[in-house]
Amino acid sequence: MTQEHRQKSGFETRAIHAGWEPDPSTGSVIPPIFATSTYKQDGVGGLRGGYEYSRSANPTRTALEATVAALEEGERGFAFASGLAAEDTIVRGLLNPGDHVVLPNDAYGGTHRLFDKVIQRWGVANTPAALSDLDSVRSAITDRTKMVWVETPTNPLLGIADIAELANVAHEAGALLVVDNTFATPYLQRPLTLGADVVVHSTTKYAGGHSDVVGGAVVVRDLDLAENIGYHQNALGGVAGPFDAWLTLRGLKTLAVRMDRHCDNAERVVEFLTGDERVDHVYYPGLADHPGHDVAAKQMDRFGGMISFRARGGKDAALQVCDRAQVFTLAESLGGIESLIEHPGLMTHASVAGTELEVPDDLVRLSVGIESVDDLLADLDQALG
Ligand SMILES: Cc1ncc(COP(=O)(O)O)c(C=O)c1O
């Protein structure tokens, strides 16, 4: 696929073809897993295709990186061993001691832990702010703010932030806008086209899509940013290995069809939960009364497969639903083909207990998979008791 062809083709075509030309020597349609750490040189410095050592570059990883960049409509993509390795590379590449970051006040717990417990020790301060409220973001910005970090939708409360507006606010302050696009995926939302500078992913989730690999990705448009991230990817070394890159790439090829089914099923589950008296409140940006619905409708193509709800009956009722569910598997993580259920307060978000990011203890989070939707509805019905 030529560069011109790549730019013009549709999302599904790019997902399947963008990162790889059938191998000239064998015709291999799918990129092989290049399980090699090093590459023969044709004389000192005579690299074949730029490959020298697999921390710096590996052809399987290159195919994944090109595909992620094409889907996010960026110039360069970078693949990492995990979402947090990707985040750490952004932070250490783009921030210096004395800088300040505005974080979502309901950020993913691991992101908050990275900034608050690790990066802070190296002299980078942070302030959590309600990103759906631009005034709250403006008042959190200081003359040292170099980065505004956005999740939308957020994990686990499904809050929505206006990416284009936040890009303006960040840029006016001379800061970069980083968007964690894990929940929406590029199939539903493309932050770089809305003004964001950096997109980051836990590819462990929808991108990989089969709960069989942990990974992360970064995509940028600006070539100076690309050089910075590429340098730090190699210098820090938290890269995706070739097996993991291959699995993630295989997942990405079907992202569009999977996301459509995740969204179809989630819409049915939301309809069921909102009409059920055992449920107190449903968080889903597709609901017309969700405070971020209009912004979500503007910047997302559909509203995704994640739903949270509060169980009437408090924490015990929430724990009971998690325990009783059978088709929904009780497990952390999200974005795979199978439906998962969890209690964020005691599981994924336990690390933010006692901070201003603490989540309600009657909250249940669902990652709606692509099983037969009637089975999912029947399971929730029996689990709610
Ligand atoms: C929104 C979000 N960002 C980042 C991460 C971290 O990614 P990983 O677990 O792949 O390190 C997660 C993990 O749950 C997440 O949900």
Coordinates of N, CA, C and O in Angstrom, one line a residue, residues 66-167:
A66 N 3.4 1.3 12.6 CA 2.9 1.9 11.4 C 1.3 1.8 11.4 O 0.6 2.8 11.0
T67 N 0.8 0.7 11.8 CA -0.7 0.5 11.8 C -1.3 1.4 12.8 O -2.3 2.1 12.5
V68 N -0.8 1.5 14.0 CA -1.4 2.3 15.0 C -1.4 3.8 14.6 O -2.3 4.5 14.7
A69 N -0.2 4.2 14.0 CA -0.1 5.6 13.5 C -1.2 5.9 12.4 O -1.8 6.9 12.4
A70 N -1.4 4.9 11.5 CA -2.3 5.1 10.4 C -3.8 5.2 11.0 O -4.6 6.0 10.5
L71 N -4.1 4.4 12.0 CA -5.4 4.4 12.5 C -5.7 5.7 13.3 O -6.8 6.2 13.3
E72 N -4.7 6.2 14.0 CA -4.9 7.4 14.8 C -4.7 8.7 14.0 O -4.7 9.8 14.5
E73 N -4.4 8.5 12.7 CA -4.1 9.6 11.8 C -2.9 10.5 12.3 O -3.0 11.7 12.2
G74 N -1.9 9.8 12.8 CA -0.7 10.4 13.2 C 0.4 10.2 12.2 O 0.3 9.5 11.2
E75 N 1.6 10.8 12.5 CA 2.8 10.5 11.6 C 3.6 9.4 12.1 O 4.1 8.6 11.3
R76 N 3.7 9.2 13.4 CA 4.6 8.1 13.9 C 3.9 7.4 15.1 O 3.3 8.1 15.9
G77 N 4.1 6.1 15.2 CA 3.6 5.4 16.3 C 4.7 4.6 17.0 O 5.7 4.3 16.3
F78 N 4.6 4.3 18.2 CA 5.6 3.6 19.0 C 4.9 2.6 19.9 O 3.9 2.9 20.5
A79 N 5.4 1.4 19.9 CA 4.8 0.3 20.7 C 5.6 0.0 21.9 O 6.9 -0.1 21.8
F80 N 4.9 -0.2 23.0 CA 5.6 -0.4 24.3 C 5.1 -1.7 25.0 O 4.1 -2.3 24.6
A81 N 5.9 -2.1 26.0 CA 5.6 -3.4 26.8 C 4.3 -3.3 27.5 O 3.7 -4.3 27.9
S82 N 3.8 -2.1 27.9 CA 2.5 -1.9 28.6 C 2.1 -0.5 28.4 O 2.9 0.4 27.9
G83 N 0.8 -0.2 28.7 CA 0.3 1.2 28.7 C 1.1 2.1 29.6 O 1.5 3.2 29.2
L84 N 1.5 1.5 30.8 CA 2.2 2.4 31.7 C 3.7 2.6 31.3 O 4.2 3.7 31.5
A85 N 4.3 1.7 30.5 CA 5.6 1.9 30.0 C 5.5 3.0 28.9 O 6.4 3.9 28.8
A86 N 4.4 3.0 28.2 CA 4.2 4.1 27.2 C 4.0 5.5 27.9 O 4.7 6.5 27.5
E87 N 3.3 5.5 29.0 CA 3.1 6.7 29.7 C 4.4 7.2 30.3 O 4.7 8.4 30.3
D88 N 5.1 6.3 30.9 CA 6.4 6.7 31.5 C 7.3 7.3 30.5 O 8.1 8.2 30.8
T89 N 7.3 6.7 29.3 CA 8.2 7.3 28.2 C 7.8 8.7 27.8 O 8.6 9.6 27.6
I90 N 6.5 8.9 27.8 CA 6.0 10.3 27.5 C 6.5 11.2 28.5 O 7.0 12.3 28.3
V91 N 6.3 10.8 29.8 CA 6.6 11.7 30.9 C 8.0 12.0 31.0 O 8.5 13.2 31.1
R92 N 8.9 11.0 30.8 CA 10.3 11.2 31.0 C 10.9 11.9 29.7 O 11.9 12.6 29.8
G93 N 10.2 11.7 28.6 CA 10.7 12.3 27.4 C 10.3 13.8 27.3 O 11.1 14.6 26.8
L94 N 9.1 14.1 27.8 CA 8.6 15.5 27.5 C 8.6 16.4 28.7 O 8.2 17.6 28.6
L95 N 8.9 15.9 29.9 CA 8.8 16.7 31.1 C 10.2 16.8 31.8 O 11.0 15.9 31.7
N96 N 10.4 17.8 32.6 CA 11.6 18.0 33.3 C 11.3 18.3 34.8 O 10.2 18.8 35.1
P97 N 12.2 18.1 35.7 CA 12.0 18.5 37.1 C 11.6 20.0 37.1 O 12.1 20.8 36.4
G98 N 10.6 20.3 38.0 CA 10.1 21.7 38.1 C 8.8 21.8 37.3 O 8.0 22.8 37.5
D99 N 8.5 20.9 36.3 CA 7.3 21.1 35.5 C 6.1 20.6 36.3 O 6.2 19.9 37.3
H100 N 4.9 20.9 35.8 CA 3.6 20.6 36.4 C 2.7 20.0 35.4 O 2.7 20.5 34.2
V101 N 1.8 19.1 35.8 CA 0.9 18.4 34.9 C -0.5 18.5 35.5 O -0.7 18.4 36.7
V102 N -1.5 18.8 34.7 CA -2.9 18.7 35.1 C -3.4 17.3 34.7 O -3.3 16.9 33.6
L103 N -4.0 16.6 35.7 CA -4.4 15.3 35.5 C -6.0 15.2 35.7 O -6.5 16.0 36.4
P104 N -6.6 14.2 35.1 CA -8.1 14.1 35.3 C -8.3 13.7 36.8 O -7.5 12.9 37.4
N105 N -9.4 14.2 37.4 CA -9.6 13.9 38.8 C -10.3 12.5 38.9 O -10.6 12.1 40.0
D106 N -10.5 11.8 37.8 CA -10.9 10.4 37.9 C -10.1 9.6 36.9 O -10.6 8.7 36.2
A107 N -8.8 9.9 36.9 CA -7.8 9.2 36.0 C -7.8 7.7 36.4 O -8.1 7.3 37.5
Y108 N -7.4 6.9 35.4 CA -7.1 5.5 35.7 C -6.1 5.4 36.9 O -5.1 6.2 36.9
G109 N -6.4 4.5 37.9 CA -5.6 4.5 39.1 C -4.1 4.4 38.9 O -3.3 5.0 39.6
G110 N -3.7 3.6 37.9 CA -2.3 3.4 37.6 C -1.6 4.6 37.1 O -0.4 4.9 37.4
T111 N -2.4 5.4 36.3 CA -1.8 6.7 35.8 C -1.6 7.6 37.0 O -0.6 8.3 37.1
H112 N -2.6 7.7 37.8 CA -2.5 8.6 39.0 C -1.3 8.1 39.9 O -0.5 9.0 40.3
R113 N -1.2 6.8 40.1 CA -0.1 6.3 40.9 C 1.3 6.7 40.2 O 2.2 7.1 40.9
L114 N 1.4 6.5 38.9 CA 2.6 6.9 38.2 C 3.0 8.3 38.5 O 4.2 8.6 38.9
F115 N 2.0 9.2 38.4 CA 2.3 10.7 38.5 C 2.5 11.0 40.0 O 3.4 11.8 40.4
D116 N 1.7 10.4 40.9 CA 1.7 10.9 42.3 C 2.8 10.2 43.1 O 3.3 10.8 44.0
K117 N 3.0 8.9 42.8 CA 4.0 8.2 43.7 C 5.4 8.0 43.1 O 6.3 7.8 43.8
V118 N 5.5 8.1 41.8 CA 6.8 7.9 41.1 C 7.3 9.2 40.6 O 8.4 9.7 41.0
I119 N 6.6 9.8 39.6 CA 7.1 11.0 38.9 C 7.3 12.2 39.8 O 8.2 13.0 39.7
Q120 N 6.4 12.3 40.8 CA 6.5 13.4 41.7 C 7.8 13.4 42.5 O 8.4 14.5 42.7
R121 N 8.3 12.2 42.8 CA 9.6 12.2 43.5 C 10.7 12.7 42.6 O 11.8 13.1 43.1
W122 N 10.5 12.8 41.3 CA 11.6 13.3 40.4 C 11.3 14.8 40.1 O 11.9 15.3 39.2
G123 N 10.4 15.4 40.9 CA 10.2 16.9 40.8 C 9.2 17.3 39.8 O 9.2 18.5 39.4
V124 N 8.3 16.4 39.4 CA 7.2 16.9 38.5 C 5.9 16.8 39.3 O 5.5 15.7 39.7
A125 N 5.3 18.0 39.5 CA 4.1 18.1 40.4 C 2.8 17.8 39.5 O 2.9 18.0 38.3
N126 N 1.7 17.5 40.2 CA 0.5 17.3 39.4 C -0.7 17.9 40.2 O -0.6 17.9 41.5
T127 N -1.7 18.3 39.5 CA -3.0 18.7 40.2 C -4.1 18.0 39.5 O -4.3 18.2 38.2
P128 N -4.9 17.3 40.2 CA -6.1 16.7 39.6 C -7.2 17.7 39.4 O -7.4 18.6 40.2
A129 N -7.9 17.7 38.2 CA -8.9 18.7 38.0 C -10.1 17.9 37.3 O -9.9 16.9 36.6
A130 N -11.3 18.5 37.4 CA -12.5 18.0 36.7 C -12.3 18.4 35.2 O -12.6 19.6 34.9
L131 N -12.0 17.5 34.3 CA -11.7 18.0 33.0 C -12.9 18.3 32.2 O -12.8 18.9 31.1
S132 N -14.1 17.9 32.7 CA -15.3 18.3 32.0 C -15.6 19.8 32.2 O -16.5 20.4 31.6
D133 N -14.9 20.4 33.1 CA -15.2 21.8 33.5 C -13.9 22.6 33.1 O -12.9 22.6 33.8
L134 N -14.0 23.4 32.0 CA -12.8 24.1 31.5 C -12.3 25.1 32.5 O -11.1 25.3 32.6
D135 N -13.2 25.7 33.3 CA -12.7 26.7 34.3 C -11.8 26.0 35.4 O -10.8 26.5 35.8
S136 N -12.3 24.8 35.7 CA -11.5 24.0 36.7 C -10.1 23.7 36.1 O -9.1 23.7 36.9
V137 N -10.0 23.4 34.9 CA -8.7 23.1 34.2 C -7.9 24.4 34.2 O -6.7 24.4 34.6
R138 N -8.5 25.5 33.8 CA -7.8 26.8 33.7 C -7.2 27.1 35.1 O -6.1 27.6 35.2
S139 N -8.0 26.9 36.2 CA -7.5 27.3 37.5 C -6.5 26.3 38.0 O -5.7 26.7 38.9
A140 N -6.4 25.1 37.5 CA -5.4 24.2 37.9 C -4.0 24.4 37.2 O -3.0 24.0 37.7
I141 N -4.1 25.2 36.1 CA -2.9 25.5 35.3 C -2.0 26.5 36.0 O -2.5 27.5 36.6
T142 N -0.7 26.2 36.1 CA 0.2 27.2 36.7 C 1.2 27.6 35.7 O 1.2 27.1 34.5
D143 N 2.1 28.6 36.0 CA 3.1 29.0 35.0 C 4.1 27.9 34.7 O 5.0 28.0 33.9
R144 N 4.0 26.8 35.5 CA 4.9 25.7 35.2 C 4.3 24.5 34.5 O 4.9 23.5 34.3
T145 N 3.0 24.7 34.2 CA 2.2 23.5 33.5 C 2.8 23.3 32.1 O 2.7 24.2 31.3
K146 N 3.2 22.1 31.9 CA 3.7 21.7 30.6 C 2.9 20.7 29.9 O 3.1 20.3 28.7
M147 N 1.9 20.1 30.6 CA 1.1 19.0 30.1 C -0.2 19.0 30.7 O -0.4 19.1 31.9
V148 N -1.3 18.8 29.8 CA -2.6 18.5 30.3 C -2.9 17.0 29.9 O -2.8 16.7 28.7
W149 N -3.2 16.2 30.8 CA -3.4 14.7 30.5 C -4.9 14.5 30.6 O -5.6 14.8 31.5
V150 N -5.4 13.9 29.5 CA -6.9 13.7 29.4 C -7.2 12.2 29.2 O -6.5 11.5 28.4
E151 N -8.2 11.8 29.9 CA -8.9 10.5 29.5 C -10.3 10.8 29.1 O -11.0 11.6 29.9
T152 N -10.8 10.3 28.1 CA -12.2 10.5 27.7 C -12.7 9.5 26.8 O -12.0 9.3 25.7
P153 N -13.6 8.6 27.1 CA -14.3 8.6 28.4 C -13.3 8.1 29.5 O -12.3 7.4 29.3
T154 N -13.6 8.5 30.8 CA -12.8 8.2 31.9 C -13.1 6.8 32.5 O -14.2 6.3 32.3
N155 N -12.1 6.3 33.2 CA -12.2 5.0 33.8 C -12.2 5.2 35.3 O -11.2 5.7 35.9
P156 N -13.2 4.9 36.1 CA -14.4 4.0 35.7 C -15.7 4.8 35.6 O -16.7 4.2 35.4
L157 N -15.6 6.2 35.7 CA -16.9 6.9 35.8 C -17.5 7.4 34.5 O -18.5 8.1 34.4
L158 N -16.7 7.1 33.4 CA -17.2 7.4 32.0 C -17.5 8.9 31.9 O -18.5 9.3 31.2
G159 N -16.7 9.7 32.5 CA -16.8 11.2 32.3 C -16.3 11.5 30.9 O -15.5 10.8 30.3
I160 N -16.7 12.7 30.4 CA -16.3 13.1 29.1 C -15.7 14.5 29.1 O -16.1 15.4 29.8
A161 N -14.6 14.6 28.4 CA -13.9 15.9 28.3 C -13.8 16.3 26.9 O -13.7 15.5 26.0
D162 N -13.9 17.6 26.6 CA -14.0 18.1 25.3 C -12.5 18.3 24.8 O -11.8 19.3 25.2
I163 N -12.1 17.4 23.9 CA -10.7 17.4 23.5 C -10.3 18.7 22.8 O -9.3 19.3 23.0
A164 N -11.2 19.2 21.9 CA -10.8 20.4 21.1 C -10.7 21.6 22.0 O -9.7 22.4 21.9
E165 N -11.6 21.7 23.0 CA -11.5 22.8 23.9 C -10.3 22.7 24.8 O -9.6 23.7 25.1
L166 N -10.0 21.5 25.3 CA -8.9 21.3 26.1 C -7.6 21.6 25.4 O -6.6 22.1 26.0
A167 N -7.6 21.2 24.1 CA -6.3 21.5 23.3 C -6.1 23.0 23.3 O -5.0 23.5 23.5

